[in-house]
Coordinates of C-alpha atoms in Angstrom, one line a residue:
Chain A
X1 CA 0.2 0.1 -0.1
X2 CA 2.9 2.3 0.9
X3 CA 4.3 1.6 -2.6
X4 CA 1.3 2.6 -4.0
X5 CA 1.1 6.0 -2.3
X6 CA 4.7 6.4 -3.4
X7 CA 3.7 5.8 -6.8
X8 CA 0.7 8.3 -6.9
X9 CA 2.7 10.9 -8.8
X10 CA 3.8 8.3 -11.3
X11 CA -0.1 7.2 -11.7
X12 CA -0.9 10.8 -12.2
X13 CA 1.6 11.1 -15.1
X14 CA 0.6 7.8 -16.5
X15 CA -3.2 9.0 -16.7
X16 CA -2.4 12.3 -18.3
X17 CA -0.2 10.3 -20.8
X18 CA -3.0 7.9 -21.6
X19 CA -5.3 10.8 -22.0
X20 CA -3.0 12.3 -24.4
X21 CA -2.3 9.3 -26.5
X22 CA -6.2 8.5 -26.8
X23 CA -7.2 12.1 -27.4
X24 CA -4.7 12.6 -30.2
X25 CA -5.4 9.0 -31.7
X26 CA -9.0 9.6 -31.5
X27 CA -8.8 13.1 -33.2
X28 CA -6.3 11.7 -36.1
X29 CA -8.0 8.2 -36.2
X30 CA -11.6 9.9 -35.9
X31 CA -10.9 12.5 -38.8
X32 CA -9.3 9.6 -41.0
X33 CA -12.0 7.3 -40.1
X34 CA -14.6 9.8 -40.9
X35 CA -13.2 10.3 -44.4
X36 CA -12.6 6.7 -45.2
X37 CA -16.3 5.9 -43.8
X38 CA -17.6 8.8 -46.1
X39 CA -15.8 7.3 -48.9
X40 CA -17.1 3.8 -48.2
X41 CA -20.7 5.2 -47.9
X42 CA -20.7 7.6 -50.8
X43 CA -19.2 5.2 -53.3
X44 CA -21.1 2.4 -52.3
X45 CA -23.2 1.0 -55.4
X46 CA -26.3 3.1 -55.8
X47 CA -25.2 5.9 -53.5
X48 CA -24.4 9.4 -54.3
X49 CA -20.9 9.1 -55.7
X50 CA -21.5 5.4 -56.6
X51 CA -18.2 3.6 -58.0
X52 CA -17.9 -0.1 -57.8
X53 CA -14.0 0.4 -58.3
X54 CA -13.3 2.8 -55.6
X55 CA -15.8 1.1 -53.2
X56 CA -14.1 -2.3 -54.0
X57 CA -10.7 -1.0 -53.0
X58 CA -11.5 0.9 -49.9
X59 CA -13.5 -2.2 -48.9
X60 CA -10.7 -4.4 -49.5
X61 CA -8.1 -2.1 -47.8
X62 CA -10.3 -1.9 -44.7
X63 CA -11.1 -5.7 -44.5
X64 CA -7.3 -6.2 -44.8
X65 CA -5.9 -4.1 -41.9
X66 CA -9.0 -3.9 -39.6
X67 CA -8.6 -7.5 -38.3
X68 CA -5.0 -7.4 -37.6
X69 CA -4.4 -7.6 -33.6
X70 CA -3.1 -4.3 -32.6
X71 CA 0.0 -5.4 -30.9
X72 CA 1.1 -7.2 -34.1
X73 CA 0.1 -4.1 -36.2
X74 CA 2.2 -1.8 -33.8
X75 CA 5.3 -4.0 -34.6
X76 CA 4.5 -4.4 -38.4
X77 CA 3.9 -0.5 -38.9
X78 CA 7.1 0.3 -37.1
X79 CA 9.2 1.2 -40.4
X80 CA 6.0 3.3 -41.4
X81 CA 6.1 5.1 -38.3
X82 CA 9.7 6.0 -38.7
X83 CA 9.0 7.1 -42.3
X84 CA 6.1 9.4 -41.4
X85 CA 6.7 10.6 -37.9
X86 CA 10.4 10.0 -37.8
X87 CA 10.4 7.5 -34.9
X88 CA 9.5 4.0 -34.4
X89 CA 9.4 4.3 -30.6
X90 CA 7.6 6.3 -27.7
X91 CA 4.2 8.1 -27.4
X92 CA 4.5 9.8 -31.0
X93 CA 4.9 6.5 -32.6
X94 CA 2.0 4.7 -30.7
X95 CA -0.2 8.0 -31.7
X96 CA 0.7 7.5 -35.2
X97 CA 0.0 3.6 -35.3
X98 CA -3.1 3.9 -33.3
X99 CA -4.6 6.6 -35.3
X100 CA -3.8 4.4 -38.3
X101 CA -5.5 1.4 -36.8
X102 CA -8.4 3.2 -35.4
X103 CA -8.9 5.0 -38.9
X104 CA -9.7 1.4 -40.3
X105 CA -12.2 0.6 -37.3
X106 CA -13.8 3.8 -37.3
X107 CA -14.3 3.9 -41.0
X108 CA -16.8 0.9 -40.7
X109 CA -18.6 2.5 -37.9
X110 CA -19.1 5.7 -39.7
X111 CA -20.2 3.8 -42.8
X112 CA -22.9 1.7 -40.7
X113 CA -24.2 4.7 -39.1
X114 CA -24.6 6.7 -42.2
X115 CA -26.2 3.8 -43.9
X116 CA -29.1 4.4 -41.3
X117 CA -30.0 7.7 -43.2
X118 CA -33.2 6.9 -45.1
X119 CA -32.6 7.0 -48.8
X120 CA -35.8 8.9 -49.1
X121 CA -34.5 11.8 -47.1
X122 CA -31.5 12.0 -49.6
X123 CA -33.8 11.9 -52.4
X124 CA -35.7 14.6 -50.9
X125 CA -32.8 16.9 -50.8
X126 CA -31.9 15.9 -54.4
X127 CA -35.3 16.8 -55.5
X128 CA -34.9 20.5 -54.3
X129 CA -31.6 20.7 -56.2
X130 CA -29.2 20.1 -53.4
X131 CA -25.6 19.1 -54.7
X132 CA -24.1 16.1 -53.5
X133 CA -21.3 17.5 -51.4
X134 CA -24.3 19.9 -49.7
X135 CA -26.2 16.6 -49.2
X136 CA -23.4 15.0 -47.3
X137 CA -22.4 17.9 -45.3
X138 CA -25.8 19.6 -44.3
X139 CA -27.9 16.3 -44.5
X140 CA -26.3 13.0 -44.1
X141 CA -23.9 13.9 -41.3
X142 CA -26.3 15.8 -39.1
X143 CA -29.1 13.0 -39.7
X144 CA -26.7 10.4 -38.4
X145 CA -25.0 12.6 -35.9
X146 CA -26.8 10.8 -32.7
X147 CA -25.5 7.3 -33.8
X148 CA -22.1 8.6 -34.8
X149 CA -21.8 10.2 -31.2
X150 CA -22.4 6.8 -29.9
X151 CA -20.2 5.1 -32.4
X152 CA -17.2 7.6 -31.4
X153 CA -17.8 6.8 -27.6
X154 CA -17.5 3.3 -28.3
X155 CA -14.3 3.9 -30.3
X156 CA -12.9 5.8 -27.6
X157 CA -12.9 2.8 -25.3
X158 CA -11.4 0.7 -27.9
X159 CA -8.6 3.2 -28.1
X160 CA -8.1 3.3 -24.5
X161 CA -7.8 -0.6 -24.8
X162 CA -5.4 -0.5 -27.6
X163 CA -3.3 2.3 -25.9
X164 CA -2.4 0.0 -23.0
X165 CA 0.3 -1.8 -25.1
X166 CA 2.1 1.3 -25.7
X167 CA 4.8 0.0 -23.5
X168 CA 5.9 -2.4 -26.0
X169 CA 7.3 0.3 -28.2
X170 CA 8.5 2.3 -25.4
X171 CA 5.4 4.5 -24.8
X172 CA 3.9 5.6 -21.5
X173 CA 0.3 5.5 -20.1
X174 CA -1.6 3.4 -17.7
X175 CA -0.9 0.0 -19.3
X176 CA 2.7 0.7 -19.0
X177 CA 2.4 1.9 -15.5
X178 CA 0.4 -1.4 -14.6
X179 CA 2.7 -3.7 -16.1
X180 CA 5.9 -2.1 -15.0
X181 CA 5.2 -1.2 -11.4
X182 CA 2.3 -3.9 -10.6
X183 CA 2.8 -6.9 -12.6
X184 CA 6.4 -7.1 -12.7
X185 CA 6.7 -6.2 -9.1
X186 CA 4.3 -8.4 -7.8
X187 CA 2.3 -5.6 -6.8
X188 CA -1.5 -6.4 -7.6
X189 CA -2.6 -3.4 -5.6
X190 CA -0.8 -0.9 -8.1
X191 CA -2.3 -2.8 -11.1
X192 CA -5.7 -2.4 -9.6
X193 CA -5.0 1.2 -9.1
X194 CA -4.6 1.6 -12.8
X195 CA -7.5 -0.4 -13.6
X196 CA -9.7 1.6 -11.4
X197 CA -8.4 5.0 -13.2
X198 CA -9.2 3.4 -16.6
X199 CA -12.8 2.3 -15.4
X200 CA -13.3 5.9 -14.3
X201 CA -12.2 7.4 -17.5
X202 CA -14.3 4.9 -19.4
X203 CA -17.3 5.7 -17.4
X204 CA -16.8 9.4 -17.6
X205 CA -16.6 9.3 -21.3
X206 CA -19.4 6.8 -21.9
X207 CA -21.6 9.2 -19.8
X208 CA -20.6 12.1 -21.8
X209 CA -21.2 10.2 -25.0
X210 CA -24.7 9.1 -24.0
X211 CA -25.6 12.6 -22.9
X212 CA -24.4 14.2 -26.2
X213 CA -26.2 11.3 -28.1
X214 CA -29.3 12.1 -26.2
X215 CA -29.0 15.7 -26.9
X216 CA -28.5 15.2 -30.8
X217 CA -31.4 12.8 -30.9
X218 CA -33.5 14.9 -28.6
X219 CA -34.7 11.7 -26.8
Chain B
X1 CA -47.3 23.5 -76.0
X2 CA -47.4 21.3 -73.0
X3 CA -45.5 22.1 -70.0
X4 CA -44.2 18.5 -69.5
X5 CA -43.8 16.4 -72.7
X6 CA -42.7 13.0 -72.9
X7 CA -41.7 11.3 -76.1
X8 CA -40.9 7.5 -76.4
X9 CA -39.4 7.5 -73.2
X10 CA -37.9 4.2 -72.2
X11 CA -36.0 3.4 -68.8
X12 CA -34.1 0.3 -68.3
X13 CA -32.5 -0.6 -65.3
X14 CA -29.3 -2.7 -65.3
X15 CA -29.7 -6.3 -64.2
X16 CA -29.6 -7.0 -60.4
X17 CA -27.4 -9.7 -60.9
X18 CA -24.4 -10.4 -63.2
X19 CA -25.9 -12.1 -66.2
X20 CA -29.3 -11.2 -65.6
X21 CA -31.7 -9.4 -67.9
X22 CA -32.0 -5.6 -67.6
X23 CA -35.5 -4.6 -66.2
X24 CA -37.5 -2.3 -68.4
X25 CA -39.4 -0.1 -65.8
X26 CA -40.7 2.4 -68.5
X27 CA -41.5 1.5 -72.0
X28 CA -41.8 3.7 -74.9
X29 CA -44.1 6.4 -72.9
X30 CA -45.4 9.4 -74.8
X31 CA -47.4 11.9 -72.5
X32 CA -48.5 15.6 -72.5
X33 CA -49.1 17.4 -69.4
X34 CA -50.5 21.0 -69.8
X35 CA -50.0 23.8 -67.4
X36 CA -52.5 23.9 -64.7
X37 CA -53.5 20.2 -65.0
X38 CA -53.8 17.8 -62.2
X39 CA -52.5 14.9 -63.7
X40 CA -53.3 11.6 -62.1
X41 CA -51.2 8.4 -62.9
X42 CA -52.6 5.3 -61.7
X43 CA -51.9 1.6 -61.9
X44 CA -50.9 -1.3 -59.8
X45 CA -47.6 -1.2 -57.7
X46 CA -44.6 -2.0 -60.0
X47 CA -46.2 -0.5 -63.3
X48 CA -43.6 2.0 -63.2
X49 CA -45.5 5.2 -61.7
X50 CA -42.8 6.2 -59.5
X51 CA -40.1 5.8 -62.1
X52 CA -41.8 7.9 -64.4
X53 CA -42.3 10.8 -62.2
X54 CA -38.7 10.6 -61.1
X55 CA -37.7 10.8 -64.8
X56 CA -39.4 14.2 -64.9
X57 CA -37.2 15.8 -62.2
X58 CA -34.1 13.6 -63.5
X59 CA -34.0 11.7 -60.3
X60 CA -33.6 8.9 -62.6
X61 CA -32.0 9.4 -66.0
X62 CA -33.9 8.2 -69.1
X63 CA -32.4 5.5 -71.2
X64 CA -34.1 6.8 -74.4
X65 CA -36.5 9.2 -75.6
X66 CA -37.0 12.8 -75.1
X67 CA -38.6 14.8 -72.0
X68 CA -39.2 18.3 -72.5
X69 CA -40.0 20.4 -69.1
X70 CA -41.2 23.9 -70.0
X71 CA -39.6 23.5 -73.5
X72 CA -36.3 22.5 -72.5
X73 CA -34.8 18.9 -73.2
X74 CA -33.7 17.5 -70.0
X75 CA -32.2 14.2 -71.3
X76 CA -28.4 14.9 -71.5
X77 CA -28.4 18.1 -69.2
X78 CA -25.2 18.4 -66.8
X79 CA -25.6 17.7 -63.2
X80 CA -25.3 21.4 -62.4
X81 CA -28.2 22.2 -65.0
X82 CA -30.4 19.4 -63.6
X83 CA -30.0 20.9 -60.0
X84 CA -31.5 24.2 -61.6
X85 CA -34.1 22.3 -63.1
X86 CA -35.2 20.6 -60.0
X87 CA -35.6 24.0 -58.0
X88 CA -38.4 24.3 -60.6
X89 CA -40.0 21.1 -59.7
X90 CA -41.2 20.4 -56.2
X91 CA -41.7 16.8 -55.0
X92 CA -43.6 15.2 -52.0
X93 CA -43.4 11.6 -51.0
X94 CA -45.5 8.9 -49.4
X95 CA -43.3 8.5 -46.5
X96 CA -42.7 12.3 -46.2
X97 CA -38.9 12.2 -46.2
X98 CA -38.5 15.2 -43.8
X99 CA -35.2 16.0 -42.5
X100 CA -35.3 14.7 -38.8
X101 CA -32.4 16.5 -37.7
X102 CA -33.8 19.9 -38.7
X103 CA -36.9 21.9 -37.2
X104 CA -40.0 22.2 -39.4
X105 CA -38.7 25.9 -40.1
X106 CA -35.4 24.7 -41.3
X107 CA -37.0 21.8 -43.3
X108 CA -38.7 24.4 -45.5
X109 CA -35.9 26.8 -45.3
X110 CA -33.5 24.0 -46.9
X111 CA -34.7 24.4 -50.6
X112 CA -34.3 28.2 -50.4
X113 CA -30.8 27.9 -49.0
X114 CA -29.9 25.5 -51.8
X115 CA -31.3 28.1 -54.2
X116 CA -29.2 30.6 -52.6
X117 CA -32.0 32.8 -51.7
X118 CA -30.8 36.0 -49.7
X119 CA -31.3 35.5 -46.0
X120 CA -33.6 38.4 -45.6
X121 CA -35.9 36.9 -48.0
X122 CA -35.7 33.5 -46.5
X123 CA -37.4 34.3 -43.2
X124 CA -40.6 35.9 -44.6
X125 CA -41.1 33.2 -47.3
X126 CA -40.7 30.5 -44.8
X127 CA -43.2 32.0 -42.5
X128 CA -45.5 32.6 -45.3
X129 CA -45.3 28.9 -46.5
X130 CA -45.8 27.9 -42.9
X131 CA -49.0 29.9 -42.6
X132 CA -50.3 28.6 -45.9
X133 CA -50.2 25.0 -44.8
X134 CA -51.5 25.9 -41.4
X135 CA -48.3 25.1 -39.3
X136 CA -47.0 28.5 -38.1
X137 CA -47.2 27.4 -34.6
X138 CA -45.0 24.2 -35.2
X139 CA -41.9 26.1 -36.8
X140 CA -39.8 25.2 -33.9
X141 CA -40.8 21.5 -33.5
X142 CA -39.1 18.5 -35.0
X143 CA -40.7 16.2 -37.6
X144 CA -40.9 13.4 -35.1
X145 CA -43.3 15.6 -32.8
X146 CA -45.9 15.9 -35.8
X147 CA -48.7 13.7 -36.9
X148 CA -48.7 12.2 -40.4
X149 CA -50.9 14.8 -41.9
X150 CA -48.7 17.4 -40.5
X151 CA -45.7 15.9 -41.7
X152 CA -47.2 15.9 -45.2
X153 CA -48.0 19.6 -44.8
X154 CA -44.6 20.4 -44.1
X155 CA -43.6 18.4 -47.1
X156 CA -45.8 20.3 -49.2
X157 CA -44.4 23.6 -47.6
X158 CA -40.8 22.6 -48.4
X159 CA -41.8 21.4 -51.9
X160 CA -43.5 25.0 -52.7
X161 CA -40.5 26.9 -51.3
X162 CA -38.9 27.7 -54.3
X163 CA -42.0 28.6 -56.2
X164 CA -41.9 25.7 -58.4
X165 CA -44.4 25.4 -61.3
X166 CA -44.5 21.7 -61.2
X167 CA -45.4 19.5 -58.0
X168 CA -44.7 15.7 -58.0
X169 CA -46.7 13.7 -55.7
X170 CA -45.5 10.2 -55.1
X171 CA -48.4 8.3 -53.3
X172 CA -48.7 11.6 -51.0
X173 CA -51.5 10.5 -49.1
X174 CA -51.3 6.7 -49.0
X175 CA -49.8 6.7 -45.5
X176 CA -52.5 8.8 -44.1
X177 CA -55.9 8.2 -42.7
X178 CA -59.0 9.0 -44.6
X179 CA -59.7 12.2 -42.8
X180 CA -56.1 13.5 -43.0
X181 CA -56.2 12.5 -46.6
X182 CA -59.0 14.9 -47.4
X183 CA -57.1 17.6 -45.5
X184 CA -54.0 17.1 -47.8
X185 CA -55.8 16.8 -50.8
X186 CA -57.8 20.1 -50.1
X187 CA -54.5 21.7 -49.5
X188 CA -53.2 20.4 -52.9
X189 CA -56.2 21.4 -54.8
X190 CA -55.4 25.0 -53.4
X191 CA -51.9 24.8 -54.5
X192 CA -53.3 24.0 -57.9
X193 CA -56.1 26.7 -57.8
X194 CA -54.2 29.6 -56.0
X195 CA -50.9 29.3 -57.3
X196 CA -51.6 27.5 -60.6
X197 CA -49.1 24.8 -60.0
X198 CA -49.2 21.9 -62.3
X199 CA -49.4 18.7 -60.2
X200 CA -48.4 15.2 -61.1
X201 CA -49.9 12.7 -58.7
X202 CA -49.3 9.2 -58.3
X203 CA -51.8 7.1 -56.7
X204 CA -53.8 4.1 -56.3
X205 CA -56.7 5.7 -54.3
X206 CA -59.8 6.6 -56.0
X207 CA -60.4 9.4 -53.6
X208 CA -57.4 11.2 -54.9
X209 CA -58.3 10.8 -58.4
X210 CA -61.9 12.0 -57.6
X211 CA -61.2 15.2 -55.8
X212 CA -58.2 16.2 -57.4
X213 CA -57.4 14.9 -60.8
X214 CA -58.4 16.5 -64.0
X215 CA -56.6 14.0 -66.5
X216 CA -55.4 10.6 -65.6
X217 CA -53.0 8.0 -67.4
X218 CA -53.2 4.5 -66.5
X219 CA -50.1 2.5 -66.5
X220 CA -49.5 -1.1 -66.8
X221 CA -46.0 -2.9 -67.1
X222 CA -44.2 0.3 -67.7
X223 CA -46.6 1.5 -70.3
X224 CA -49.2 4.1 -70.4
X225 CA -52.0 1.8 -71.8
X226 CA -54.8 4.8 -71.6
X227 CA -54.9 8.5 -70.9
X228 CA -57.4 11.2 -71.0
X229 CA -60.0 12.9 -68.9
X230 CA -60.7 11.4 -65.7
X231 CA -64.5 10.9 -66.4
X232 CA -63.9 9.3 -69.8
X233 CA -61.2 6.9 -68.4
X234 CA -63.2 5.9 -65.5
X235 CA -66.6 5.5 -67.0
X236 CA -65.5 3.9 -70.0
X237 CA -62.1 2.3 -69.7
X238 CA -61.2 0.9 -73.1
X239 CA -58.2 -1.2 -72.2
X240 CA -58.3 -4.4 -70.3
X241 CA -55.7 -3.5 -67.9
X242 CA -57.5 -0.3 -67.3
X243 CA -60.8 -1.9 -67.1
X244 CA -59.3 -4.2 -64.4
X245 CA -57.8 -1.4 -62.3
X246 CA -61.1 0.7 -62.6
X247 CA -63.2 -2.3 -61.6
X248 CA -61.2 -2.5 -58.2
X249 CA -62.1 1.1 -57.3
X250 CA -65.7 1.4 -59.3
X251 CA -68.3 -1.4 -58.8
X252 CA -69.0 -2.4 -62.1
X253 CA -70.6 -5.4 -63.6
X254 CA -70.7 -8.0 -61.1
X255 CA -68.0 -10.9 -61.6
X256 CA -69.3 -14.5 -62.1
X257 CA -68.5 -15.3 -58.5
X258 CA -70.4 -12.1 -57.2
X259 CA -73.1 -12.9 -59.4
X260 CA -73.4 -16.5 -58.0
X261 CA -73.9 -15.0 -54.6
X262 CA -76.4 -12.4 -55.9
X263 CA -78.2 -15.4 -57.4
X264 CA -78.5 -17.1 -54.2
X265 CA -80.1 -14.3 -52.5
X266 CA -82.2 -12.7 -55.1
X267 CA -84.4 -14.1 -57.8
X268 CA -85.6 -12.7 -61.0
X269 CA -83.8 -11.5 -64.1
X270 CA -80.5 -9.8 -63.2
X271 CA -79.4 -6.8 -65.2
X272 CA -76.6 -4.1 -64.9
X273 CA -77.5 -0.7 -66.2
X274 CA -74.3 1.5 -66.8
X275 CA -74.8 5.1 -66.6
X276 CA -72.0 6.5 -68.5
X277 CA -72.5 9.8 -70.2
X278 CA -72.6 12.0 -66.9
X279 CA -76.1 13.4 -67.2
X280 CA -78.6 10.4 -67.6
X281 CA -81.1 10.4 -64.7
X282 CA -81.5 7.4 -62.7
X283 CA -84.7 8.6 -61.5
X284 CA -86.0 8.5 -65.3
X285 CA -84.9 5.1 -65.6
X286 CA -86.5 3.9 -62.4
X287 CA -89.8 5.6 -63.2
X288 CA -90.1 4.0 -66.5
X289 CA -89.4 0.5 -64.9
X290 CA -92.1 1.2 -62.2
X291 CA -94.5 2.5 -65.0
X292 CA -93.9 -0.9 -67.0
X293 CA -95.1 -2.6 -63.8
X294 CA -91.9 -4.2 -63.1
X295 CA -90.8 -4.7 -59.6
X296 CA -87.1 -4.1 -59.1
X297 CA -84.5 -4.3 -56.4
X298 CA -81.1 -2.7 -56.4
X299 CA -78.7 -5.5 -55.5
X300 CA -75.2 -4.3 -56.5
X301 CA -73.2 -1.2 -57.6
X302 CA -72.8 2.2 -57.1
X303 CA -72.7 5.8 -58.4
X304 CA -69.4 7.9 -58.7
X305 CA -69.4 11.7 -59.0
X306 CA -66.2 13.1 -60.8
X307 CA -66.3 17.0 -60.8
X308 CA -69.9 17.1 -61.0
X309 CA -70.3 14.4 -63.6
X310 CA -72.0 11.3 -62.6
X311 CA -71.5 7.6 -63.6
X312 CA -71.6 4.2 -62.5
X313 CA -73.3 0.8 -62.7
X314 CA -76.3 -0.4 -60.9
X315 CA -77.3 -4.1 -60.7
X316 CA -81.0 -4.9 -60.4
X317 CA -83.0 -7.9 -59.8
X318 CA -86.2 -7.4 -62.0
X319 CA -89.3 -9.3 -61.5
X320 CA -92.6 -9.3 -63.5
X321 CA -94.1 -10.6 -66.7
X322 CA -91.1 -11.4 -68.7
X323 CA -92.4 -10.0 -72.1
X324 CA -92.9 -6.7 -70.2
X325 CA -89.4 -6.8 -69.0
X326 CA -88.0 -7.4 -72.4
X327 CA -90.0 -4.4 -73.7
X328 CA -89.0 -2.2 -70.7
X329 CA -85.1 -3.0 -71.2
X330 CA -85.3 -2.6 -75.0
X331 CA -86.8 0.9 -74.2
X332 CA -84.0 1.6 -71.7
X333 CA -81.2 0.7 -74.1
X334 CA -81.5 4.2 -75.6
X335 CA -80.5 5.8 -72.3
X336 CA -78.3 3.4 -70.5
X337 CA -76.0 0.5 -71.5
X338 CA -77.5 -2.9 -70.3
X339 CA -75.8 -6.0 -69.6
X340 CA -78.0 -8.8 -69.0
X341 CA -76.9 -11.4 -66.8
X342 CA -79.9 -13.7 -67.1
X343 CA -82.8 -15.2 -64.9
X344 CA -82.0 -17.1 -61.7
X345 CA -82.9 -20.6 -62.4
X346 CA -86.4 -21.5 -61.3
X347 CA -85.1 -24.3 -59.2
X348 CA -84.4 -22.0 -56.5
X349 CA -87.9 -21.7 -55.7
X350 CA -88.5 -25.3 -55.0

């Protein structure tokens, strides 16, 4: 217990690092996923920018990368991380790889949620002469906003989960903290403390997401 | 010249599966719709009605043929030109298709923003439209808080926002109860009469045709099999498929199975009198039967009123002296069309 009290500053720092990694990954992965998801949605056969070829390519890319277990993806994508962000280790590398992995996962969630928008609503917008880009920006996204908020909340939890392996490439955060000071030092109390903080973060974000979704759905 | 003019319009959809045959949804349709018309398009589901109206505002592109809207050929226009065309054609839908993420006010304002109407003109225009459809008090509500009839009125306001000359109504009352249907139809009638908007209305409901339409086209398997004044088409359908459709909404000559039921319950000679020319008096017919000493009973049928013109089919069971009945019937042939369905077999009395 005394160990834990001594470790509290480190726990605080680990929490901040986790939030930093998760926030930036959610930001970049969220944007990437939104773009790829929009690509999947709009090029789907019969949709606004219907294109069998583009849809097929996007579909295959997402299907190839999405199922790779993150810890393997982290190792496999290291050369790419070096190329793009200049380093294969540390928080910067994990944020890059996490954003990339999240892009593929989020794109499916975005696609699925956009598909819930009734085709008739889009037809109505076309019938008043709205352009395709206007329909996507002013109609499709707002109409799907409630489910999208819930989708992103779900993704947040998944990113917290994935961020826990940051230690493997020299990154920090609660995962690293729990393994380094809890598991490896035979001090379960420290591990549980990290678990508790993660539960609190997840609860807070889930609560926020539900509240936002309720506001946008007005129910 | 006609406001909307279709010439040999064909629309084929690619096969749904590789190696399948293409589907011809619209098959060489030619149709002229004059400014100010309320043009009904009727037919069974799958006949191609919805596709046909979607060709007019180019939501679907034609495969071959020509469509002139206000003198402009729309086949082959670029996307940006089609968007301008659509600003001049409003559309309302069976499922209303309102924007659920926007308030009633913003739903109606949407087309105006698309048309780049100056901001200071949007406000008054939306208020005016909402008061026209009687929903000024709902401006800040969301579609989910409205009843079906109210939703369709918002749909109408939205469709009229950019003051189109043409309104396409795709089964616009099919999802509504009879009372609300009347409300919406009355509103559409005002749209036609007060604003002079030409309305093209797809429906399978007699009510809609009866209260609204001036002309009608009957569609079957992608073709327009018959078109003309509503009264003519309904009182004297010429084509088999229109007869079939009309018989589902207008009680005509009883079918063999209906006749069998009638025979069980009524004896005597059964004839159907068809009133088709709009001004034959039934009273006169009945009076002449009575004067001939013939006892008659009305067993089947109905009378329809289309914009003040009356037609219908009445099936009577006649009893009396057979020669007197023959004489009376031959006398009536000059005023009504008679279908003789024969005498109930004498065995029924035993």
